[in-house]
């Protein structure tokens, strides 16, 4: 690598790659448009690979206030199926996590420039709201936000998805019920994920097809009113207090997108995180993919690889996970498959554990025996 690398976007992928490059002694500048800590649309479920990656950066989630999660409950109407997760996960607010990662990058020696919006890339020049910068190693880590004239592939369905996030202050009974659990409510047109992200608070992440949102009235309030009669919603959120004035929302999510590297030009920028691959959020593995892309990109840059070589390596690495997660997300939206799946999981809750295992990334360190040990633990349905 010649000169200093420029990372556009100081989210998970950007903060992680900057930390790794700076620790290896390379100059790196991160340009982040937000001026300080901020929320992001996300379920905030950190799977085992993400936890492991963060620990390798010196940021184990428990040290940041992450809440342990080792079971999953799936609700469909009045039915609930529960299983142990085949690993220990954590719930942690992105506001806390992303900020800690950027601080780690700065501590490692990266230059972190806040409040600067990148407006475009021309060859080796990054055009930004404060000044233009030159580098032959430009890393694009703007997450769900595409750079002008550099879009990713179109959304995976004609309908498109809308994602919402809201934090809630929970009353004691709901807090106790959610202890160590990620609760998934399957809606047939999407899902809701609810989990604790702090001592008293929980995150609700809702992903629905746009047509479903329109059908119920087009607003967050209408969507919540439509879901609240469901027993799990009523029980867990009926007396909870929303903590944001309005939810965060994002539309046109290109689920299933994996950059192959085949179309890359000679001056290709390195795409990381959601800019390189976007897995089904139902799998709770997007942050693992982002962190893994950062690890492989840093290795690749330091070894003198090209962006295209890195994109191909990443596609081989995360492609199978993304395809498997997309199959599961699509199945959860087909009425017959969903009904059959819930019935099968009630008879054999180990199916949920197997599903959680099937969408994991290839391990870079977690012993398989540890994952398998968890999958044999007790299960129950009601
Ligand atoms: C509805 C939903 C639920 C999800 N739930 C989960 C989950 O539970 N678990 C999980 O592991 N993953 C989940 N994900 C996926 C996860 O949120 C993403 O994969 C992850 O945030 C990607 O990280 P990133 O670094 O690529 O982007 P981000 O973390 O989004 O960071 C991008 C950064 O770039 C900055 N930026 C953007 N544009 C510019 C610009 N022009 N100039 C400068 N800076 C810019 C932004 O401010 C931001 O800080 C979910 C995704 C969605 C949509």
Short mmCIF file of C-alpha atoms and ligand atoms in Angstrom, two decimals:
data_model
loop_
_atom_site.label_atom_id
_atom_site.label_comp_id
_atom_site.label_asym_id
_atom_site.label_seq_id
_atom_site.Cartn_x
_atom_site.Cartn_y
_atom_site.Cartn_z
CA UNK A 1 0.00 0.00 0.00
CA UNK A 2 1.34 3.45 -0.87
CA UNK A 3 0.52 6.39 1.41
CA UNK A 4 -2.37 6.67 3.80
CA UNK A 5 -5.58 4.71 3.32
CA UNK A 6 -8.90 6.57 3.37
CA UNK A 7 -11.91 4.88 4.94
CA UNK A 8 -15.28 6.40 4.07
CA UNK A 9 -17.74 5.74 6.89
CA UNK A 10 -16.93 5.17 10.55
CA UNK A 11 -19.42 2.39 11.32
CA UNK A 12 -18.51 -1.18 12.20
CA UNK A 13 -16.58 -2.06 9.06
CA UNK A 14 -14.89 1.35 8.86
CA UNK A 15 -13.90 1.50 12.54
CA UNK A 16 -12.64 -2.09 12.52
CA UNK A 17 -10.53 -1.83 9.35
CA UNK A 18 -9.04 1.49 10.51
CA UNK A 19 -8.08 -0.08 13.85
CA UNK A 20 -6.43 -3.07 12.19
CA UNK A 21 -4.51 -0.94 9.67
CA UNK A 22 -3.37 1.57 12.28
CA UNK A 23 -2.21 -1.21 14.61
CA UNK A 24 -0.14 -2.60 11.75
CA UNK A 25 1.56 0.80 11.53
CA UNK A 26 -0.17 2.08 8.39
CA UNK A 27 -1.50 5.58 7.98
CA UNK A 28 -5.30 5.67 7.78
CA UNK A 29 -7.92 8.41 7.83
CA UNK A 30 -11.59 7.74 8.62
CA UNK A 31 -14.20 10.18 7.30
CA UNK A 32 -17.49 9.93 9.20
CA UNK A 33 -20.40 12.22 8.40
CA UNK A 34 -21.96 12.15 11.89
CA UNK A 35 -20.43 14.49 14.47
CA UNK A 36 -20.92 12.20 17.49
CA UNK A 37 -22.50 9.00 18.82
CA UNK A 38 -25.66 8.08 16.91
CA UNK A 39 -28.27 5.35 16.56
CA UNK A 40 -28.56 3.08 13.50
CA UNK A 41 -31.34 0.85 12.24
CA UNK A 42 -30.21 -2.56 13.49
CA UNK A 43 -31.49 -5.45 15.61
CA UNK A 44 -28.33 -5.03 17.77
CA UNK A 45 -27.91 -8.79 18.09
CA UNK A 46 -24.18 -9.59 18.13
CA UNK A 47 -23.65 -13.20 17.12
CA UNK A 48 -20.70 -15.23 18.30
CA UNK A 49 -18.46 -14.33 15.35
CA UNK A 50 -19.08 -10.62 15.88
CA UNK A 51 -18.32 -10.99 19.60
CA UNK A 52 -15.14 -12.88 18.79
CA UNK A 53 -14.05 -10.27 16.25
CA UNK A 54 -14.73 -7.43 18.67
CA UNK A 55 -12.79 -9.24 21.40
CA UNK A 56 -9.84 -9.56 19.02
CA UNK A 57 -9.95 -5.76 18.69
CA UNK A 58 -9.90 -5.43 22.50
CA UNK A 59 -13.64 -4.69 22.72
CA UNK A 60 -15.44 -7.72 24.18
CA UNK A 61 -19.17 -6.75 24.20
CA UNK A 62 -19.60 -7.53 27.90
CA UNK A 63 -17.07 -4.80 28.70
CA UNK A 64 -19.24 -2.29 26.81
CA UNK A 65 -22.37 -3.27 28.73
CA UNK A 66 -23.51 -5.97 26.27
CA UNK A 67 -26.31 -8.20 27.59
CA UNK A 68 -25.78 -11.97 27.22
CA UNK A 69 -28.22 -13.92 25.01
CA UNK A 70 -28.21 -17.70 24.80
CA UNK A 71 -31.76 -18.65 23.82
CA UNK A 72 -34.17 -17.85 21.03
CA UNK A 73 -37.94 -17.80 21.21
CA UNK A 74 -40.00 -17.74 18.05
CA UNK A 75 -43.59 -16.53 18.26
CA UNK A 76 -46.19 -17.07 15.58
CA UNK A 77 -49.67 -16.01 16.67
CA UNK A 78 -50.37 -17.83 19.93
CA UNK A 79 -47.61 -20.41 19.40
CA UNK A 80 -44.14 -20.08 20.91
CA UNK A 81 -41.12 -22.29 20.34
CA UNK A 82 -37.98 -21.93 22.42
CA UNK A 83 -34.48 -23.30 21.95
CA UNK A 84 -30.98 -22.70 23.21
CA UNK A 85 -28.72 -20.85 20.80
CA UNK A 86 -25.70 -22.84 19.67
CA UNK A 87 -23.45 -20.03 20.99
CA UNK A 88 -23.38 -17.08 23.37
CA UNK A 89 -24.51 -13.84 21.72
CA UNK A 90 -24.93 -10.30 23.10
CA UNK A 91 -27.35 -7.42 22.77
CA UNK A 92 -25.62 -4.03 22.60
CA UNK A 93 -26.68 -0.58 21.45
CA UNK A 94 -25.04 0.53 18.20
CA UNK A 95 -24.72 4.02 19.64
CA UNK A 96 -22.32 2.60 22.23
CA UNK A 97 -20.62 -0.01 20.06
CA UNK A 98 -19.80 2.10 16.99
CA UNK A 99 -18.49 4.93 19.13
CA UNK A 100 -16.25 2.59 21.13
CA UNK A 101 -14.87 1.21 17.87
CA UNK A 102 -14.08 4.66 16.49
CA UNK A 103 -12.33 5.57 19.76
CA UNK A 104 -10.31 2.36 19.49
CA UNK A 105 -9.31 3.28 15.95
CA UNK A 106 -8.18 6.74 17.10
CA UNK A 107 -6.27 5.24 20.04
CA UNK A 108 -4.51 2.91 17.58
CA UNK A 109 -3.30 5.94 15.60
CA UNK A 110 -5.98 6.39 12.94
CA UNK A 111 -6.98 9.95 12.07
CA UNK A 112 -10.74 10.10 12.68
CA UNK A 113 -12.45 13.11 11.06
CA UNK A 114 -16.04 13.66 12.21
CA UNK A 115 -18.82 15.64 10.59
CA UNK A 116 -17.42 15.22 7.08
CA UNK A 117 -19.65 13.92 4.30
CA UNK A 118 -18.04 12.26 1.31
CA UNK A 119 -19.88 13.24 -1.86
CA UNK A 120 -18.06 11.17 -4.45
CA UNK A 121 -14.94 9.36 -5.60
CA UNK A 122 -13.05 10.25 -8.78
CA UNK A 123 -10.19 7.91 -9.51
CA UNK A 124 -7.89 8.20 -6.51
CA UNK A 125 -9.58 11.37 -5.20
CA UNK A 126 -12.15 11.37 -2.41
CA UNK A 127 -14.47 14.38 -2.66
CA UNK A 128 -15.61 15.50 0.77
CA UNK A 129 -17.52 18.37 2.34
CA UNK A 130 -14.37 19.85 3.94
CA UNK A 131 -11.61 19.12 1.38
CA UNK A 132 -10.63 16.59 -1.26
CA UNK A 133 -8.09 13.89 -0.39
CA UNK A 134 -5.89 11.59 -2.50
CA UNK A 135 -5.16 7.93 -1.85
CA UNK A 136 -4.59 4.78 -3.85
CA UNK A 137 -6.31 2.78 -1.10
CA UNK A 138 -9.90 4.00 -0.77
CA UNK A 139 -12.21 1.88 1.36
CA UNK A 140 -15.96 2.41 1.05
CA UNK A 141 -17.77 1.53 4.28
CA UNK A 142 -20.88 3.72 4.14
CA UNK A 143 -23.19 0.86 5.11
CA UNK A 144 -26.74 1.13 3.80
CA UNK A 145 -26.00 4.49 2.16
CA UNK A 146 -24.82 4.29 -1.43
CA UNK A 147 -22.32 6.80 -2.77
CA UNK A 148 -23.63 8.83 -5.68
CA UNK A 149 -22.98 7.04 -9.02
CA UNK A 150 -21.85 3.92 -7.12
CA UNK A 151 -25.08 2.03 -6.31
CA UNK A 152 -25.21 -1.58 -5.22
CA UNK A 153 -27.45 -4.16 -6.93
CA UNK A 154 -31.22 -3.56 -6.79
CA UNK A 155 -33.26 -4.79 -3.80
CA UNK A 156 -33.92 -8.52 -3.83
CA UNK A 157 -37.70 -8.32 -4.10
CA UNK A 158 -39.97 -6.13 -6.19
CA UNK A 159 -41.82 -5.27 -3.03
CA UNK A 160 -38.80 -4.11 -1.01
CA UNK A 161 -38.41 -4.05 2.76
CA UNK A 162 -38.71 -1.29 5.31
CA UNK A 163 -36.78 -1.58 8.58
CA UNK A 164 -37.62 0.22 11.85
CA UNK A 165 -35.83 0.42 15.18
CA UNK A 166 -37.12 1.65 18.53
CA UNK A 167 -35.72 1.32 22.05
CA UNK A 168 -38.15 0.71 24.90
CA UNK A 169 -37.97 0.99 28.68
CA UNK A 170 -39.48 -2.29 29.88
CA UNK A 171 -41.40 -3.00 33.07
CA UNK A 172 -39.89 -5.66 35.38
CA UNK A 173 -42.02 -8.65 34.21
CA UNK A 174 -41.13 -8.07 30.55
CA UNK A 175 -37.45 -7.60 31.46
CA UNK A 176 -37.49 -10.91 33.32
CA UNK A 177 -39.20 -12.69 30.44
CA UNK A 178 -36.64 -11.38 27.95
CA UNK A 179 -33.69 -12.35 30.14
CA UNK A 180 -30.95 -13.92 27.94
CA UNK A 181 -33.41 -14.24 25.04
CA UNK A 182 -33.85 -12.94 21.51
CA UNK A 183 -37.56 -13.04 20.73
CA UNK A 184 -38.55 -13.27 17.08
CA UNK A 185 -42.12 -12.69 16.01
CA UNK A 186 -42.70 -14.05 12.52
CA UNK A 187 -45.27 -11.94 10.70
CA UNK A 188 -45.46 -13.70 7.35
CA UNK A 189 -44.51 -10.40 5.64
CA UNK A 190 -41.40 -9.84 7.73
CA UNK A 191 -40.44 -10.19 11.36
CA UNK A 192 -39.93 -8.35 14.62
CA UNK A 193 -36.89 -8.99 16.81
CA UNK A 194 -36.93 -7.94 20.45
CA UNK A 195 -34.02 -8.28 22.86
CA UNK A 196 -32.46 -6.48 25.78
CA UNK A 197 -29.68 -4.03 25.02
CA UNK A 198 -29.16 -2.71 28.54
CA UNK A 199 -30.18 -3.18 32.17
CA UNK A 200 -33.72 -1.84 31.66
CA UNK A 201 -34.04 -1.32 27.93
CA UNK A 202 -34.84 -3.43 24.89
CA UNK A 203 -34.54 -2.90 21.16
CA UNK A 204 -37.41 -3.68 18.82
CA UNK A 205 -36.34 -4.11 15.22
CA UNK A 206 -39.20 -4.50 12.75
CA UNK A 207 -38.68 -5.51 9.14
CA UNK A 208 -41.74 -5.64 6.89
CA UNK A 209 -42.50 -5.71 3.21
CA UNK A 210 -43.47 -2.27 2.00
CA UNK A 211 -46.89 -3.54 0.83
CA UNK A 212 -47.67 -4.69 4.39
CA UNK A 213 -46.81 -1.25 5.74
CA UNK A 214 -49.06 0.38 3.13
CA UNK A 215 -51.85 -2.10 3.86
CA UNK A 216 -52.01 -1.15 7.56
CA UNK A 217 -51.88 2.60 6.93
CA UNK A 218 -48.28 3.44 6.06
CA UNK A 219 -47.04 4.66 9.44
CA UNK A 220 -45.09 3.23 12.37
CA UNK A 221 -48.01 3.90 14.72
CA UNK A 222 -50.39 1.99 12.42
CA UNK A 223 -47.95 -0.89 12.12
CA UNK A 224 -47.57 -1.15 15.90
CA UNK A 225 -51.34 -0.97 16.38
CA UNK A 226 -51.70 -3.82 13.88
CA UNK A 227 -49.15 -5.99 15.71
CA UNK A 228 -50.09 -5.21 19.31
CA UNK A 229 -53.01 -7.69 19.50
CA UNK A 230 -50.49 -10.53 19.03
CA UNK A 231 -49.95 -12.13 22.46
CA UNK A 232 -46.15 -11.78 22.54
CA UNK A 233 -46.27 -8.11 21.54
CA UNK A 234 -48.99 -7.32 24.04
CA UNK A 235 -47.18 -9.11 26.87
CA UNK A 236 -43.70 -7.72 26.24
CA UNK A 237 -44.43 -4.22 24.91
CA UNK A 238 -47.98 -3.49 26.11
CA UNK A 239 -46.78 -1.34 29.05
CA UNK A 240 -43.33 -0.42 27.74
CA UNK A 241 -42.26 3.20 27.14
CA UNK A 242 -40.70 4.18 23.78
CA UNK A 243 -37.37 5.94 24.31
CA UNK A 244 -37.03 7.78 20.99
CA UNK A 245 -39.41 10.54 19.83
CA UNK A 246 -39.83 8.57 16.61
CA UNK A 247 -38.35 5.32 15.32
CA UNK A 248 -35.37 5.13 13.01
CA UNK A 249 -36.41 3.82 9.61
CA UNK A 250 -34.78 2.68 6.40
CA UNK A 251 -36.27 1.49 3.11
CA UNK A 252 -35.21 -0.45 -0.01
CA UNK A 253 -32.88 -2.85 1.77
CA UNK A 254 -30.90 -4.83 -0.85
CA UNK A 255 -30.97 -8.13 1.05
CA UNK A 256 -29.00 -10.91 -0.61
CA UNK A 257 -26.51 -8.59 -2.33
CA UNK A 258 -22.97 -9.98 -2.52
CA UNK A 259 -20.34 -8.12 -4.55
CA UNK A 260 -18.60 -10.68 -6.74
CA UNK A 261 -15.62 -8.60 -7.86
CA UNK A 262 -16.28 -9.61 -11.46
CA UNK A 263 -17.32 -6.09 -12.53
CA UNK A 264 -14.45 -4.25 -10.83
CA UNK A 265 -12.55 -1.62 -12.83
CA UNK A 266 -8.80 -0.92 -12.52
CA UNK A 267 -9.28 1.87 -9.97
CA UNK A 268 -11.80 -0.07 -7.93
CA UNK A 269 -12.36 1.03 -4.35
CA UNK A 270 -12.44 -1.57 -1.59
CA UNK A 271 -16.04 -2.15 -0.53
CA UNK A 272 -16.63 -3.32 3.03
CA UNK A 273 -19.58 -4.21 5.26
CA UNK A 274 -23.03 -3.65 3.75
CA UNK A 275 -21.33 -2.15 0.69
CA UNK A 276 -19.87 -5.60 -0.06
CA UNK A 277 -22.57 -7.99 1.17
CA UNK A 278 -25.93 -7.66 2.81
CA UNK A 279 -27.26 -10.75 4.50
CA UNK A 280 -30.85 -11.31 5.62
CA UNK A 281 -31.18 -9.46 8.92
CA UNK A 282 -33.31 -12.31 10.32
CA UNK A 283 -30.03 -14.23 10.68
CA UNK A 284 -28.56 -11.54 12.98
CA UNK A 285 -25.21 -11.81 11.22
CA UNK A 286 -24.79 -8.55 9.31
CA UNK A 287 -22.40 -7.13 11.89
CA UNK A 288 -20.30 -10.32 11.74
CA UNK A 289 -20.08 -9.92 7.97
CA UNK A 290 -19.06 -6.26 8.36
CA UNK A 291 -16.37 -7.08 10.93
CA UNK A 292 -15.13 -10.06 8.91
CA UNK A 293 -14.88 -7.89 5.78
CA UNK A 294 -12.77 -5.42 7.77
CA UNK A 295 -10.44 -8.18 8.92
CA UNK A 296 -9.98 -9.61 5.42
CA UNK A 297 -9.59 -6.15 3.84
CA UNK A 298 -6.88 -5.14 6.31
CA UNK A 299 -5.03 -8.41 5.69
CA UNK A 300 -5.42 -7.98 1.93
CA UNK A 301 -4.17 -4.40 1.87
CA UNK A 302 -1.19 -5.26 4.04
CA UNK A 303 -0.35 -8.21 1.78
CA UNK A 304 -0.55 -6.03 -1.35
CA UNK A 305 -3.71 -7.61 -2.77
CA UNK A 306 -5.99 -5.70 -5.14
CA UNK A 307 -9.55 -4.67 -4.36
CA UNK A 308 -10.80 -7.26 -6.85
CA UNK A 309 -8.86 -10.07 -5.18
CA UNK A 310 -10.33 -9.00 -1.83
CA UNK A 311 -13.88 -8.81 -3.21
CA UNK A 312 -13.57 -12.32 -4.66
CA UNK A 313 -12.18 -13.69 -1.40
CA UNK A 314 -14.96 -12.06 0.61
CA UNK A 315 -17.66 -13.35 -1.75
CA UNK A 316 -16.31 -16.91 -1.34
CA UNK A 317 -16.14 -16.41 2.42
CA UNK A 318 -19.58 -14.93 3.14
CA UNK A 319 -21.56 -15.93 0.02
CA UNK A 320 -22.79 -19.32 1.36
CA UNK A 321 -23.94 -17.71 4.63
CA UNK A 322 -25.83 -14.97 2.79
CA UNK A 323 -27.54 -17.48 0.46
CA UNK A 324 -28.56 -19.72 3.37
CA UNK A 325 -29.86 -16.77 5.41
CA UNK A 326 -31.84 -15.51 2.40
CA UNK A 327 -33.43 -18.95 1.91
CA UNK A 328 -34.52 -18.96 5.55
CA UNK A 329 -35.86 -15.42 5.42
CA UNK A 330 -37.87 -16.18 2.24
CA UNK A 331 -39.25 -19.43 3.70
CA UNK A 332 -40.40 -17.52 6.80
CA UNK A 333 -42.56 -15.39 4.49
CA UNK A 334 -44.35 -18.23 2.66
CA UNK A 335 -47.54 -19.07 4.58
CA UNK A 336 -47.42 -22.85 4.05
CA UNK A 337 -43.69 -23.13 4.69
CA UNK A 338 -44.02 -20.90 7.76
CA UNK A 339 -46.89 -22.93 9.21
CA UNK A 340 -45.02 -26.19 8.51
CA UNK A 341 -41.80 -24.75 9.96
CA UNK A 342 -43.47 -23.62 13.18
CA UNK A 343 -45.16 -27.03 13.56
CA UNK A 344 -41.87 -28.84 12.90
CA UNK A 345 -40.04 -26.60 15.38
CA UNK A 346 -42.70 -27.25 18.04
CA UNK A 347 -42.18 -30.98 17.56
CA UNK A 348 -38.41 -30.66 17.29
CA UNK A 349 -37.13 -27.33 18.72
CA UNK A 350 -33.60 -28.40 17.77
CA UNK A 351 -34.58 -27.15 14.30
CA UNK A 352 -34.17 -23.60 15.56
CA UNK A 353 -30.74 -24.40 16.94
CA UNK A 354 -29.79 -25.99 13.63
CA UNK A 355 -31.09 -22.91 11.78
CA UNK A 356 -28.98 -20.62 13.97
CA UNK A 357 -25.96 -22.84 13.31
CA UNK A 358 -26.53 -23.04 9.54
CA UNK A 359 -26.21 -19.29 9.00
CA UNK A 360 -22.91 -18.83 10.87
CA UNK A 361 -19.83 -17.60 9.07
CA UNK A 362 -16.87 -19.94 8.64
CA UNK A 363 -15.04 -19.81 11.95
CA UNK A 364 -11.73 -18.04 12.31
CA UNK A 365 -11.21 -19.32 15.82
CA UNK A 366 -14.29 -20.50 17.72
CA UNK A 367 -13.81 -24.24 18.16
CA UNK A 368 -16.58 -26.25 16.40
CA UNK A 369 -16.79 -28.46 19.51
CA UNK A 370 -17.91 -25.46 21.55
CA UNK A 371 -20.71 -24.69 19.07
CA UNK A 372 -21.81 -28.34 18.95
CA UNK A 373 -21.82 -28.61 22.75
CA UNK A 374 -24.42 -25.81 22.98
CA UNK A 375 -26.71 -27.41 20.41
CA UNK A 376 -27.35 -30.43 22.61
CA UNK A 377 -28.66 -28.41 25.58
CA UNK A 378 -32.27 -28.55 26.75
CA UNK A 379 -35.17 -27.27 24.67
CA UNK A 380 -38.81 -26.65 25.33
CA UNK A 381 -42.03 -25.57 23.57
CA UNK A 382 -45.40 -24.25 24.73
C1 LIG B 1 -33.41 -3.85 9.82
C2 LIG B 1 -32.02 -4.37 10.05
C3 LIG B 1 -31.75 -5.14 11.17
C4 LIG B 1 -30.46 -5.64 11.39
N1 LIG B 1 -30.21 -6.38 12.51
C5 LIG B 1 -28.98 -6.89 12.70
C6 LIG B 1 -28.68 -7.65 13.86
O1 LIG B 1 -29.52 -7.82 14.75
N2 LIG B 1 -27.45 -8.19 13.97
C7 LIG B 1 -26.49 -7.99 13.02
O2 LIG B 1 -25.38 -8.53 13.17
N3 LIG B 1 -26.73 -7.22 11.94
C8 LIG B 1 -27.93 -6.67 11.76
N4 LIG B 1 -28.16 -5.87 10.68
C9 LIG B 1 -27.07 -5.59 9.76
C10 LIG B 1 -26.11 -4.52 10.30
O3 LIG B 1 -26.81 -3.42 10.82
C11 LIG B 1 -25.18 -4.05 9.18
O4 LIG B 1 -24.77 -5.17 8.43
C12 LIG B 1 -23.96 -3.31 9.70
O5 LIG B 1 -24.35 -2.15 10.39
C13 LIG B 1 -23.06 -2.93 8.54
O6 LIG B 1 -21.96 -2.19 9.02
P1 LIG B 1 -21.25 -1.15 8.06
O7 LIG B 1 -20.00 -0.76 8.75
O8 LIG B 1 -21.19 -1.69 6.68
O9 LIG B 1 -22.25 0.09 7.99
P2 LIG B 1 -22.76 1.06 9.14
O10 LIG B 1 -22.54 0.46 10.46
O11 LIG B 1 -24.13 1.46 8.75
O12 LIG B 1 -21.79 2.32 9.05
C14 LIG B 1 -21.77 3.18 7.95
C15 LIG B 1 -21.21 4.52 8.41
O13 LIG B 1 -20.94 5.32 7.28
C16 LIG B 1 -21.34 6.66 7.56
N5 LIG B 1 -21.60 7.28 6.27
C17 LIG B 1 -22.60 6.97 5.39
N6 LIG B 1 -22.50 7.73 4.30
C18 LIG B 1 -21.42 8.54 4.48
C19 LIG B 1 -20.81 9.55 3.67
N7 LIG B 1 -21.29 9.88 2.47
N8 LIG B 1 -19.71 10.17 4.15
C20 LIG B 1 -19.19 9.85 5.37
N9 LIG B 1 -19.75 8.90 6.17
C21 LIG B 1 -20.84 8.25 5.72
C22 LIG B 1 -22.57 6.49 8.42
O14 LIG B 1 -22.84 7.64 9.19
C23 LIG B 1 -22.19 5.29 9.28
O15 LIG B 1 -21.58 5.65 10.49
C24 LIG B 1 -29.45 -5.36 10.46
C25 LIG B 1 -29.71 -4.58 9.33
C26 LIG B 1 -30.99 -4.09 9.13
C27 LIG B 1 -31.25 -3.24 7.92
#
